[in-house]
Amino acid sequence: MDVESTNPSWRLSFPHVLVATISSFLFGYHLGVVNEPLESISLDLGFSGNTLAEGLVVSTCLGGALIGSLFSGWIADGVGRRRAFQLCAVPMIIGASMSATTKNLVGMLIGRFLVGTGMGLGPPVAALYVTEVSPASVRGTFGSFIQIATCLGLMGALFIGIPVKDIAGWWRICFWVSTIPAGLLAFAMMFCAESPHWLYKQGRSAEAEAEFERLLGGSHVKYAMLELSKFDRGDDADTVKLSELLYGCHFRVVFIGSTLFALQQLSGINAVFYFSSSVFKSAGVPSDLANVFIGVANLTGSIIAMLLMDKLGRKVLLLWSFFGMTISMVLQVTAANTYVSGSGSLYLSVGGMLMFVFTFALGAGPVPGLLLPEIFPSRIRAKAMAICMSVHWVINFFVGLLFLRLLEQLGPQLLYSMFASVCMMAVVFVKRNVMETKGKSLQEIEIALLPQE
């Protein structure tokens, strides 16, 4: 059985990957959508000045996301990846419509919560799907699309939020707009390929073969099926228990995955995203301009990551990314130091922040979501991904909740030093525990990571 010497063409699987990343675009959009309009929402719905209520509008979403991501593995394994995408679009459409039409805070919160469940379900399924349908040679590049789409969603939300100050009730439009890509996702998924890995696990190998043909082209089908058959016998689809993931033979990979996500969140990136405008304001940069700068830094980093992902590999990007983030945080600490003169400290803090976002987007942002579905054996892939994403959401929630309080209590120097040390710990952790996966087939990775007997 000779392997085709050429790699499968990326053009075949490209449209399927694009449709899947709509869910990431929505994810980014809903993260950023209340950022600008929050003031006018609170005025219209009569809770302005109530910081708890404003905080809830932002974080109810995250609560919903935690629930969505907890169930994502079981949903993706139960109904298939395609149906899971369509299921994630439904609460997003309903929730956004509720938020757009509501007259009071309660309606807003229920709407945000529903949108959140969709947001929690989308990204892990997108990461699974993209990993399972793309050819090994471009899997890293395709995986970075998820990060780029999220980034575009965030920028789109900020962009649509611009007229919110001038036009009364514009924030309702901001919510309405998001139903368009959600509807598009649900509709377009009807025409996309189902994940061959999932079909095979269901024992539907003839269908898996047909989907491989759509995704990789006829000449690669045999080899891809051979790779699959080495592992999944197609009979143990339902035997993954939670206990097995938390303390069984798979504990190590799940631990690496969860820790990567925890480090990604504790590096302070969301604190930077949520509260960048206040840092820029103190530097005299208007907030809309600041958001543009951050968005551009994020997008540039993501695009560079996309180009390098399959060339340099995931591990190199992760290492340099966390290292760069450490340096940026050290710059921030220096800026917060009293010995540095006025204008110097401003340049340092703004420069440090932009560099932080840029280096984050180079590796720490896109890599964990891509690396995890690669290092999880296909039996546990969906469920393990769900657990890691849930860790991500819990930490995200608390960072969003506590950051401002901590900034008041500890002061910027101590807080940024803590972030810097987390980034440094991440460098050490990655060096010790993460394996390189670029260009390997999912089966090769699985063999390499088998617990040594």
Short mmCIF file of C-alpha atoms in Angstrom, two decimals:
data_model
loop_
_atom_site.label_atom_id
_atom_site.label_comp_id
_atom_site.label_asym_id
_atom_site.label_seq_id
_atom_site.Cartn_x
_atom_site.Cartn_y
_atom_site.Cartn_z
CA MET A 1 0.00 0.00 0.00
CA ASP A 2 2.02 2.98 -1.17
CA VAL A 3 1.21 6.39 0.27
CA GLU A 4 0.40 9.10 -2.23
CA SER A 5 3.59 11.13 -2.33
CA THR A 6 1.68 14.38 -2.83
CA ASN A 7 -0.39 16.00 -0.10
CA PRO A 8 -4.16 16.21 -0.63
CA SER A 9 -5.26 19.51 -2.10
CA TRP A 10 -6.37 22.06 0.46
CA ARG A 11 -8.99 23.45 -1.92
CA LEU A 12 -11.42 20.62 -1.35
CA SER A 13 -11.74 20.95 2.42
CA PHE A 14 -11.38 24.75 2.42
CA PRO A 15 -15.10 25.67 1.99
CA HIS A 16 -16.13 23.26 4.76
CA VAL A 17 -13.60 24.81 7.12
CA LEU A 18 -14.80 28.32 6.21
CA VAL A 19 -18.40 27.49 7.09
CA ALA A 20 -17.27 26.01 10.41
CA THR A 21 -15.41 29.20 11.30
CA ILE A 22 -18.64 31.23 11.07
CA SER A 23 -19.27 29.88 14.57
CA SER A 24 -15.98 31.45 15.70
CA PHE A 25 -16.89 34.73 14.02
CA LEU A 26 -20.16 34.74 15.99
CA PHE A 27 -18.22 33.90 19.12
CA GLY A 28 -15.97 36.93 18.67
CA TYR A 29 -18.90 39.14 17.72
CA HIS A 30 -20.89 38.34 20.86
CA LEU A 31 -17.80 38.78 23.05
CA GLY A 32 -17.43 42.33 21.79
CA VAL A 33 -21.01 43.33 21.05
CA VAL A 34 -21.88 44.84 24.44
CA ASN A 35 -18.52 46.60 24.77
CA GLU A 36 -19.43 49.93 23.14
CA PRO A 37 -23.25 49.99 23.49
CA LEU A 38 -23.29 49.07 27.21
CA GLU A 39 -23.94 52.66 28.32
CA SER A 40 -26.88 53.21 26.02
CA ILE A 41 -28.31 49.76 26.80
CA SER A 42 -28.22 50.57 30.52
CA LEU A 43 -29.92 53.93 29.86
CA ASP A 44 -32.66 52.43 27.68
CA LEU A 45 -33.38 49.53 30.01
CA GLY A 46 -33.12 51.65 33.14
CA PHE A 47 -30.17 50.24 35.04
CA SER A 48 -27.53 52.87 34.30
CA GLY A 49 -25.00 53.38 37.08
CA ASN A 50 -25.72 49.91 38.44
CA THR A 51 -22.31 48.30 37.91
CA LEU A 52 -23.50 44.88 39.04
CA ALA A 53 -26.21 44.81 36.38
CA GLU A 54 -23.75 46.03 33.74
CA GLY A 55 -21.31 43.33 34.79
CA LEU A 56 -24.09 40.76 34.53
CA VAL A 57 -24.91 41.74 30.94
CA VAL A 58 -21.29 40.92 30.10
CA SER A 59 -20.87 37.81 32.22
CA THR A 60 -24.25 36.04 31.89
CA CYS A 61 -22.95 35.25 28.44
CA LEU A 62 -19.92 33.54 29.97
CA GLY A 63 -22.14 31.53 32.33
CA GLY A 64 -24.13 30.28 29.36
CA ALA A 65 -20.91 29.52 27.53
CA LEU A 66 -19.69 27.33 30.38
CA ILE A 67 -22.88 25.26 30.19
CA GLY A 68 -22.70 25.08 26.40
CA SER A 69 -19.10 23.92 26.43
CA LEU A 70 -19.71 21.36 29.20
CA PHE A 71 -22.25 19.59 27.02
CA SER A 72 -20.44 20.20 23.72
CA GLY A 73 -18.59 16.88 23.75
CA TRP A 74 -21.67 14.81 24.35
CA ILE A 75 -23.63 16.75 21.73
CA ALA A 76 -20.87 16.50 19.11
CA ASP A 77 -20.50 12.76 19.73
CA GLY A 78 -24.24 12.17 19.93
CA VAL A 79 -25.63 13.97 16.90
CA GLY A 80 -22.50 14.53 14.84
CA ARG A 81 -20.44 17.64 14.20
CA ARG A 82 -22.75 19.11 11.56
CA ARG A 83 -25.90 18.92 13.65
CA ALA A 84 -23.95 20.33 16.59
CA PHE A 85 -23.16 23.45 14.55
CA GLN A 86 -26.81 23.85 13.66
CA LEU A 87 -27.75 23.38 17.31
CA CYS A 88 -25.31 26.09 18.33
CA ALA A 89 -26.86 28.53 15.85
CA VAL A 90 -30.40 28.11 17.25
CA PRO A 91 -29.91 29.64 20.73
CA MET A 92 -27.74 32.34 19.16
CA ILE A 93 -30.60 33.42 16.87
CA ILE A 94 -33.26 33.20 19.59
CA GLY A 95 -31.06 34.86 22.24
CA ALA A 96 -29.96 37.71 19.97
CA SER A 97 -33.59 38.36 18.97
CA MET A 98 -34.60 38.44 22.64
CA SER A 99 -31.82 40.88 23.50
CA ALA A 100 -32.75 43.04 20.51
CA THR A 101 -36.44 43.31 21.38
CA THR A 102 -36.32 43.34 25.17
CA LYS A 103 -37.80 46.15 27.28
CA ASN A 104 -36.11 45.25 30.57
CA LEU A 105 -32.97 43.83 32.14
CA VAL A 106 -34.37 40.31 32.65
CA GLY A 107 -35.09 39.81 28.94
CA MET A 108 -31.62 41.07 28.15
CA LEU A 109 -30.01 38.62 30.56
CA ILE A 110 -32.03 35.63 29.32
CA GLY A 111 -31.09 36.57 25.77
CA ARG A 112 -27.41 36.86 26.67
CA PHE A 113 -27.54 33.54 28.48
CA LEU A 114 -29.01 31.78 25.44
CA VAL A 115 -26.43 33.36 23.17
CA GLY A 116 -23.80 32.19 25.65
CA THR A 117 -24.87 28.54 25.38
CA GLY A 118 -24.36 28.79 21.63
CA MET A 119 -21.00 30.48 22.17
CA GLY A 120 -19.88 27.67 24.45
CA LEU A 121 -20.97 24.97 22.03
CA GLY A 122 -19.48 26.55 18.90
CA PRO A 123 -15.71 26.83 19.45
CA PRO A 124 -14.98 23.31 20.75
CA VAL A 125 -17.02 21.81 17.92
CA ALA A 126 -15.30 24.08 15.39
CA ALA A 127 -11.90 23.02 16.72
CA LEU A 128 -12.90 19.35 16.47
CA TYR A 129 -14.38 19.69 13.02
CA VAL A 130 -11.51 21.65 11.51
CA THR A 131 -8.99 19.18 12.95
CA GLU A 132 -10.92 16.20 11.62
CA VAL A 133 -11.69 17.41 8.09
CA SER A 134 -8.45 19.14 7.09
CA PRO A 135 -5.47 17.36 5.48
CA ALA A 136 -2.49 17.01 7.85
CA SER A 137 -0.30 19.30 5.74
CA VAL A 138 -2.52 22.37 6.22
CA ARG A 139 -4.23 21.51 9.50
CA GLY A 140 -2.34 24.22 11.38
CA THR A 141 -3.16 26.87 8.81
CA PHE A 142 -6.83 25.95 8.81
CA GLY A 143 -6.83 25.82 12.60
CA SER A 144 -5.63 29.42 12.72
CA PHE A 145 -8.72 30.46 10.78
CA ILE A 146 -10.65 29.93 14.00
CA GLN A 147 -8.56 32.60 15.73
CA ILE A 148 -8.75 34.94 12.74
CA ALA A 149 -12.53 34.56 12.51
CA THR A 150 -12.91 35.28 16.24
CA CYS A 151 -10.74 38.33 15.77
CA LEU A 152 -12.81 39.56 12.81
CA GLY A 153 -15.95 39.00 14.84
CA LEU A 154 -14.61 41.16 17.66
CA MET A 155 -13.64 43.89 15.22
CA GLY A 156 -16.98 43.63 13.45
CA ALA A 157 -18.81 44.12 16.73
CA LEU A 158 -16.74 47.20 17.59
CA PHE A 159 -17.22 48.55 14.07
CA ILE A 160 -21.01 48.12 14.13
CA GLY A 161 -21.07 49.71 17.59
CA ILE A 162 -19.63 53.02 16.32
CA PRO A 163 -22.93 54.87 15.62
CA VAL A 164 -24.34 53.81 19.01
CA LYS A 165 -23.73 57.23 20.58
CA ASP A 166 -25.56 59.15 17.85
CA ILE A 167 -28.53 56.97 16.89
CA ALA A 168 -31.09 56.14 19.59
CA GLY A 169 -31.73 52.42 19.98
CA TRP A 170 -28.87 51.48 17.65
CA TRP A 171 -27.76 48.77 20.06
CA ARG A 172 -30.84 46.76 19.08
CA ILE A 173 -29.50 46.72 15.52
CA CYS A 174 -26.16 45.44 16.85
CA PHE A 175 -27.96 42.38 18.20
CA TRP A 176 -30.17 41.92 15.12
CA VAL A 177 -27.15 41.89 12.79
CA SER A 178 -25.72 38.82 14.54
CA THR A 179 -28.69 36.68 13.53
CA ILE A 180 -27.55 36.85 9.88
CA PRO A 181 -24.29 34.89 10.23
CA ALA A 182 -26.00 32.51 12.66
CA GLY A 183 -28.71 31.73 10.12
CA LEU A 184 -26.07 31.38 7.44
CA LEU A 185 -24.15 28.87 9.58
CA ALA A 186 -27.23 26.70 10.17
CA PHE A 187 -28.14 26.80 6.50
CA ALA A 188 -24.67 26.26 4.99
CA MET A 189 -23.93 23.33 7.30
CA MET A 190 -26.61 21.37 5.46
CA PHE A 191 -24.23 21.24 2.50
CA CYS A 192 -20.99 20.56 4.38
CA ALA A 193 -19.28 17.24 4.90
CA GLU A 194 -19.77 15.37 8.17
CA SER A 195 -16.55 14.49 9.98
CA PRO A 196 -15.33 11.11 8.62
CA HIS A 197 -13.84 10.31 12.05
CA TRP A 198 -17.25 10.64 13.65
CA LEU A 199 -18.99 8.60 10.93
CA TYR A 200 -16.39 5.88 11.29
CA LYS A 201 -16.85 5.81 15.04
CA GLN A 202 -20.58 5.33 14.44
CA GLY A 203 -19.70 2.31 12.30
CA ARG A 204 -20.78 4.07 9.09
CA SER A 205 -17.56 3.47 7.19
CA ALA A 206 -19.07 3.65 3.70
CA GLU A 207 -20.28 7.18 4.42
CA ALA A 208 -16.91 8.06 5.97
CA GLU A 209 -15.27 6.97 2.73
CA ALA A 210 -17.62 9.15 0.69
CA GLU A 211 -16.88 12.19 2.89
CA PHE A 212 -13.12 11.58 2.64
CA GLU A 213 -13.53 11.66 -1.11
CA ARG A 214 -15.23 15.07 -0.88
CA LEU A 215 -12.59 16.39 1.50
CA LEU A 216 -9.33 14.91 0.25
CA GLY A 217 -9.97 13.76 -3.31
CA GLY A 218 -10.30 10.21 -4.63
CA SER A 219 -6.65 9.17 -4.59
CA HIS A 220 -6.27 9.74 -0.86
CA VAL A 221 -9.37 7.91 0.35
CA LYS A 222 -7.79 4.47 0.74
CA TYR A 223 -4.87 5.75 2.76
CA ALA A 224 -7.08 7.89 5.00
CA MET A 225 -9.39 4.96 5.68
CA LEU A 226 -6.41 2.72 6.42
CA GLU A 227 -5.15 5.28 8.95
CA LEU A 228 -8.56 5.35 10.61
CA SER A 229 -8.93 1.60 10.77
CA LYS A 230 -5.64 1.22 12.66
CA PHE A 231 -7.37 2.74 15.65
CA ASP A 232 -11.11 2.97 15.87
CA ARG A 233 -12.79 -0.36 15.53
CA GLY A 234 -15.98 1.66 15.38
CA ASP A 235 -17.48 -0.05 18.40
CA ASP A 236 -16.37 1.82 21.50
CA ALA A 237 -18.21 5.04 20.72
CA ASP A 238 -20.11 5.23 23.98
CA THR A 239 -17.66 3.92 26.57
CA VAL A 240 -15.81 7.12 27.49
CA LYS A 241 -16.53 7.84 31.14
CA LEU A 242 -15.69 11.05 32.96
CA SER A 243 -13.58 9.12 35.46
CA GLU A 244 -11.41 7.91 32.61
CA LEU A 245 -10.63 11.48 31.57
CA LEU A 246 -10.00 12.81 35.07
CA TYR A 247 -7.88 9.97 36.42
CA GLY A 248 -7.29 7.21 33.95
CA CYS A 249 -4.85 6.52 31.18
CA HIS A 250 -5.93 9.75 29.50
CA PHE A 251 -5.38 11.96 32.51
CA ARG A 252 -2.08 13.31 31.21
CA VAL A 253 -3.34 14.70 27.90
CA VAL A 254 -6.45 16.16 29.51
CA PHE A 255 -4.25 17.74 32.17
CA ILE A 256 -1.92 19.25 29.55
CA GLY A 257 -4.93 20.59 27.66
CA SER A 258 -6.66 22.13 30.66
CA THR A 259 -3.42 23.66 31.91
CA LEU A 260 -2.72 25.23 28.52
CA PHE A 261 -6.13 26.89 28.55
CA ALA A 262 -5.74 27.94 32.18
CA LEU A 263 -2.36 29.53 31.45
CA GLN A 264 -3.77 31.20 28.34
CA GLN A 265 -6.48 32.90 30.42
CA LEU A 266 -4.33 33.67 33.47
CA SER A 267 -1.72 35.34 31.29
CA GLY A 268 -4.02 38.36 31.54
CA ILE A 269 -5.13 38.49 27.91
CA ASN A 270 -8.80 38.96 28.65
CA ALA A 271 -8.05 41.58 31.21
CA VAL A 272 -6.26 43.38 28.40
CA PHE A 273 -9.17 42.87 25.99
CA TYR A 274 -11.84 43.90 28.49
CA PHE A 275 -10.06 46.91 29.91
CA SER A 276 -7.67 48.10 27.20
CA SER A 277 -9.66 51.29 26.62
CA SER A 278 -9.07 52.51 30.16
CA VAL A 279 -5.31 52.03 29.82
CA PHE A 280 -5.35 53.91 26.53
CA LYS A 281 -7.57 56.65 27.95
CA SER A 282 -4.99 57.43 30.61
CA ALA A 283 -2.48 57.72 27.76
CA GLY A 284 -4.83 60.17 26.02
CA VAL A 285 -5.74 57.85 23.17
CA PRO A 286 -9.51 57.84 22.44
CA SER A 287 -11.12 54.44 23.06
CA ASP A 288 -12.34 53.76 19.52
CA LEU A 289 -8.83 54.36 18.19
CA ALA A 290 -7.46 52.10 20.93
CA ASN A 291 -9.83 49.32 19.92
CA VAL A 292 -8.69 49.66 16.32
CA PHE A 293 -5.04 49.39 17.38
CA ILE A 294 -5.73 46.32 19.51
CA GLY A 295 -7.76 44.74 16.71
CA VAL A 296 -5.02 45.36 14.17
CA ALA A 297 -2.34 43.96 16.49
CA ASN A 298 -4.50 40.89 17.09
CA LEU A 299 -5.26 40.34 13.42
CA THR A 300 -1.65 40.84 12.30
CA GLY A 301 -0.45 38.35 14.89
CA SER A 302 -3.12 35.82 13.90
CA ILE A 303 -2.29 36.07 10.21
CA ILE A 304 1.44 35.63 10.87
CA ALA A 305 0.60 32.64 13.09
CA MET A 306 -1.45 31.17 10.26
CA LEU A 307 1.50 31.44 7.87
CA LEU A 308 3.97 29.94 10.35
CA MET A 309 1.81 27.27 12.01
CA ASP A 310 2.67 24.44 9.61
CA LYS A 311 6.21 25.69 8.93
CA LEU A 312 7.68 26.34 12.39
CA GLY A 313 5.26 24.12 14.24
CA ARG A 314 2.96 24.64 17.22
CA LYS A 315 5.48 24.25 20.00
CA VAL A 316 7.90 26.90 18.72
CA LEU A 317 5.05 29.40 18.33
CA LEU A 318 3.74 28.67 21.82
CA LEU A 319 7.18 29.09 23.41
CA TRP A 320 8.01 32.36 21.68
CA SER A 321 4.50 33.66 22.15
CA PHE A 322 4.50 33.17 25.92
CA PHE A 323 8.04 34.51 26.09
CA GLY A 324 7.04 37.66 24.18
CA MET A 325 4.05 38.08 26.49
CA THR A 326 6.38 37.90 29.48
CA ILE A 327 8.54 40.67 28.02
CA SER A 328 5.46 42.81 27.27
CA MET A 329 4.21 42.44 30.82
CA VAL A 330 7.64 43.39 32.13
CA LEU A 331 7.38 46.54 29.99
CA GLN A 332 4.00 47.25 31.59
CA VAL A 333 5.50 46.83 35.05
CA THR A 334 8.31 49.21 34.12
CA ALA A 335 5.72 51.68 32.86
CA ALA A 336 3.83 51.49 36.14
CA ASN A 337 7.06 52.20 37.99
CA THR A 338 7.33 55.65 39.49
CA TYR A 339 10.94 56.25 38.43
CA VAL A 340 10.06 56.35 34.74
CA SER A 341 9.15 59.83 33.53
CA GLY A 342 5.66 60.76 32.22
CA SER A 343 5.82 60.39 28.46
CA GLY A 344 8.22 57.46 28.65
CA SER A 345 5.85 55.46 30.82
CA LEU A 346 2.95 56.17 28.45
CA TYR A 347 4.89 54.88 25.46
CA LEU A 348 5.90 51.84 27.47
CA SER A 349 2.40 51.00 28.66
CA VAL A 350 0.73 51.46 25.28
CA GLY A 351 3.58 49.74 23.44
CA GLY A 352 3.67 46.95 26.00
CA MET A 353 -0.05 46.38 25.65
CA LEU A 354 0.01 46.25 21.85
CA MET A 355 3.04 43.97 21.90
CA PHE A 356 1.24 41.75 24.42
CA VAL A 357 -1.81 41.38 22.16
CA PHE A 358 0.39 40.79 19.13
CA THR A 359 2.55 38.10 20.75
CA PHE A 360 -0.58 36.49 22.22
CA ALA A 361 -2.11 36.19 18.76
CA LEU A 362 1.11 34.62 17.47
CA GLY A 363 0.75 31.47 19.55
CA ALA A 364 -0.96 31.49 22.91
CA GLY A 365 -4.22 32.50 21.23
CA PRO A 366 -4.58 30.11 18.28
CA VAL A 367 -2.43 27.15 19.34
CA PRO A 368 -4.29 25.61 22.32
CA GLY A 369 -7.56 25.30 20.40
CA LEU A 370 -5.70 23.63 17.55
CA LEU A 371 -3.25 21.49 19.49
CA LEU A 372 -5.78 19.92 21.84
CA PRO A 373 -7.96 18.14 19.28
CA GLU A 374 -4.70 16.90 17.76
CA ILE A 375 -3.27 15.38 20.94
CA PHE A 376 -6.53 13.80 22.13
CA PRO A 377 -7.11 10.24 20.88
CA SER A 378 -10.20 10.17 18.69
CA ARG A 379 -12.20 8.16 21.23
CA ILE A 380 -12.08 10.90 23.83
CA ARG A 381 -11.54 13.89 21.55
CA ALA A 382 -14.94 15.58 21.82
CA LYS A 383 -15.39 15.02 25.54
CA ALA A 384 -11.86 15.96 26.53
CA MET A 385 -12.19 19.12 24.45
CA ALA A 386 -15.40 19.93 26.33
CA ILE A 387 -13.64 19.63 29.68
CA CYS A 388 -10.73 21.86 28.62
CA MET A 389 -13.04 24.51 27.19
CA SER A 390 -15.01 24.48 30.42
CA VAL A 391 -11.84 25.19 32.37
CA HIS A 392 -11.25 28.04 29.94
CA TRP A 393 -14.69 29.54 30.59
CA VAL A 394 -14.54 29.27 34.37
CA ILE A 395 -11.22 31.09 34.48
CA ASN A 396 -12.36 33.61 31.87
CA PHE A 397 -15.40 34.37 34.02
CA PHE A 398 -13.36 35.01 37.16
CA VAL A 399 -10.72 37.07 35.38
CA GLY A 400 -13.49 39.30 34.00
CA LEU A 401 -15.11 39.52 37.40
CA LEU A 402 -12.06 40.19 39.57
CA PHE A 403 -9.60 42.08 37.38
CA LEU A 404 -10.72 45.62 38.25
CA ARG A 405 -10.98 44.78 41.95
CA LEU A 406 -7.48 43.32 41.95
CA LEU A 407 -6.14 46.34 40.07
CA GLU A 408 -7.52 48.61 42.81
CA GLN A 409 -6.29 46.39 45.65
CA LEU A 410 -2.84 45.39 44.38
CA GLY A 411 -1.94 48.18 41.99
CA PRO A 412 -0.78 47.66 38.41
CA GLN A 413 2.82 46.74 39.25
CA LEU A 414 2.01 43.72 41.39
CA LEU A 415 -0.81 42.55 39.12
CA TYR A 416 1.24 42.82 35.92
CA SER A 417 4.14 41.08 37.66
CA MET A 418 1.77 38.23 38.47
CA PHE A 419 0.71 38.05 34.82
CA ALA A 420 4.36 38.08 33.75
CA SER A 421 5.20 35.19 36.06
CA VAL A 422 2.24 33.18 34.75
CA CYS A 423 3.57 33.68 31.21
CA MET A 424 7.01 32.56 32.32
CA MET A 425 5.54 29.47 33.99
CA ALA A 426 3.75 28.78 30.71
CA VAL A 427 7.07 28.81 28.83
CA VAL A 428 8.46 26.17 31.18
CA PHE A 429 5.28 24.09 31.05
CA VAL A 430 5.19 24.07 27.24
CA LYS A 431 8.88 23.21 27.00
CA ARG A 432 8.38 20.20 29.28
CA ASN A 433 4.99 18.83 28.29
CA VAL A 434 3.89 19.79 24.80
CA MET A 435 4.79 17.65 21.80
CA GLU A 436 5.10 18.92 18.24
CA THR A 437 2.24 17.83 15.98
CA LYS A 438 2.82 19.65 12.69
CA GLY A 439 2.43 17.57 9.54
CA LYS A 440 1.65 14.34 11.42
CA SER A 441 -1.59 12.51 10.82
CA LEU A 442 -3.94 12.31 13.80
CA GLN A 443 -3.21 8.58 14.09
CA GLU A 444 0.57 9.11 14.25
CA ILE A 445 0.10 11.64 17.05
CA GLU A 446 -2.12 9.21 18.91
CA ILE A 447 0.51 6.46 18.68
CA ALA A 448 3.25 8.79 19.89
CA LEU A 449 1.23 9.84 22.92
CA LEU A 450 0.07 6.39 24.04
CA PRO A 451 0.79 5.87 27.74
CA GLN A 452 4.10 3.99 27.84
CA GLU A 453 3.37 0.57 29.28
#
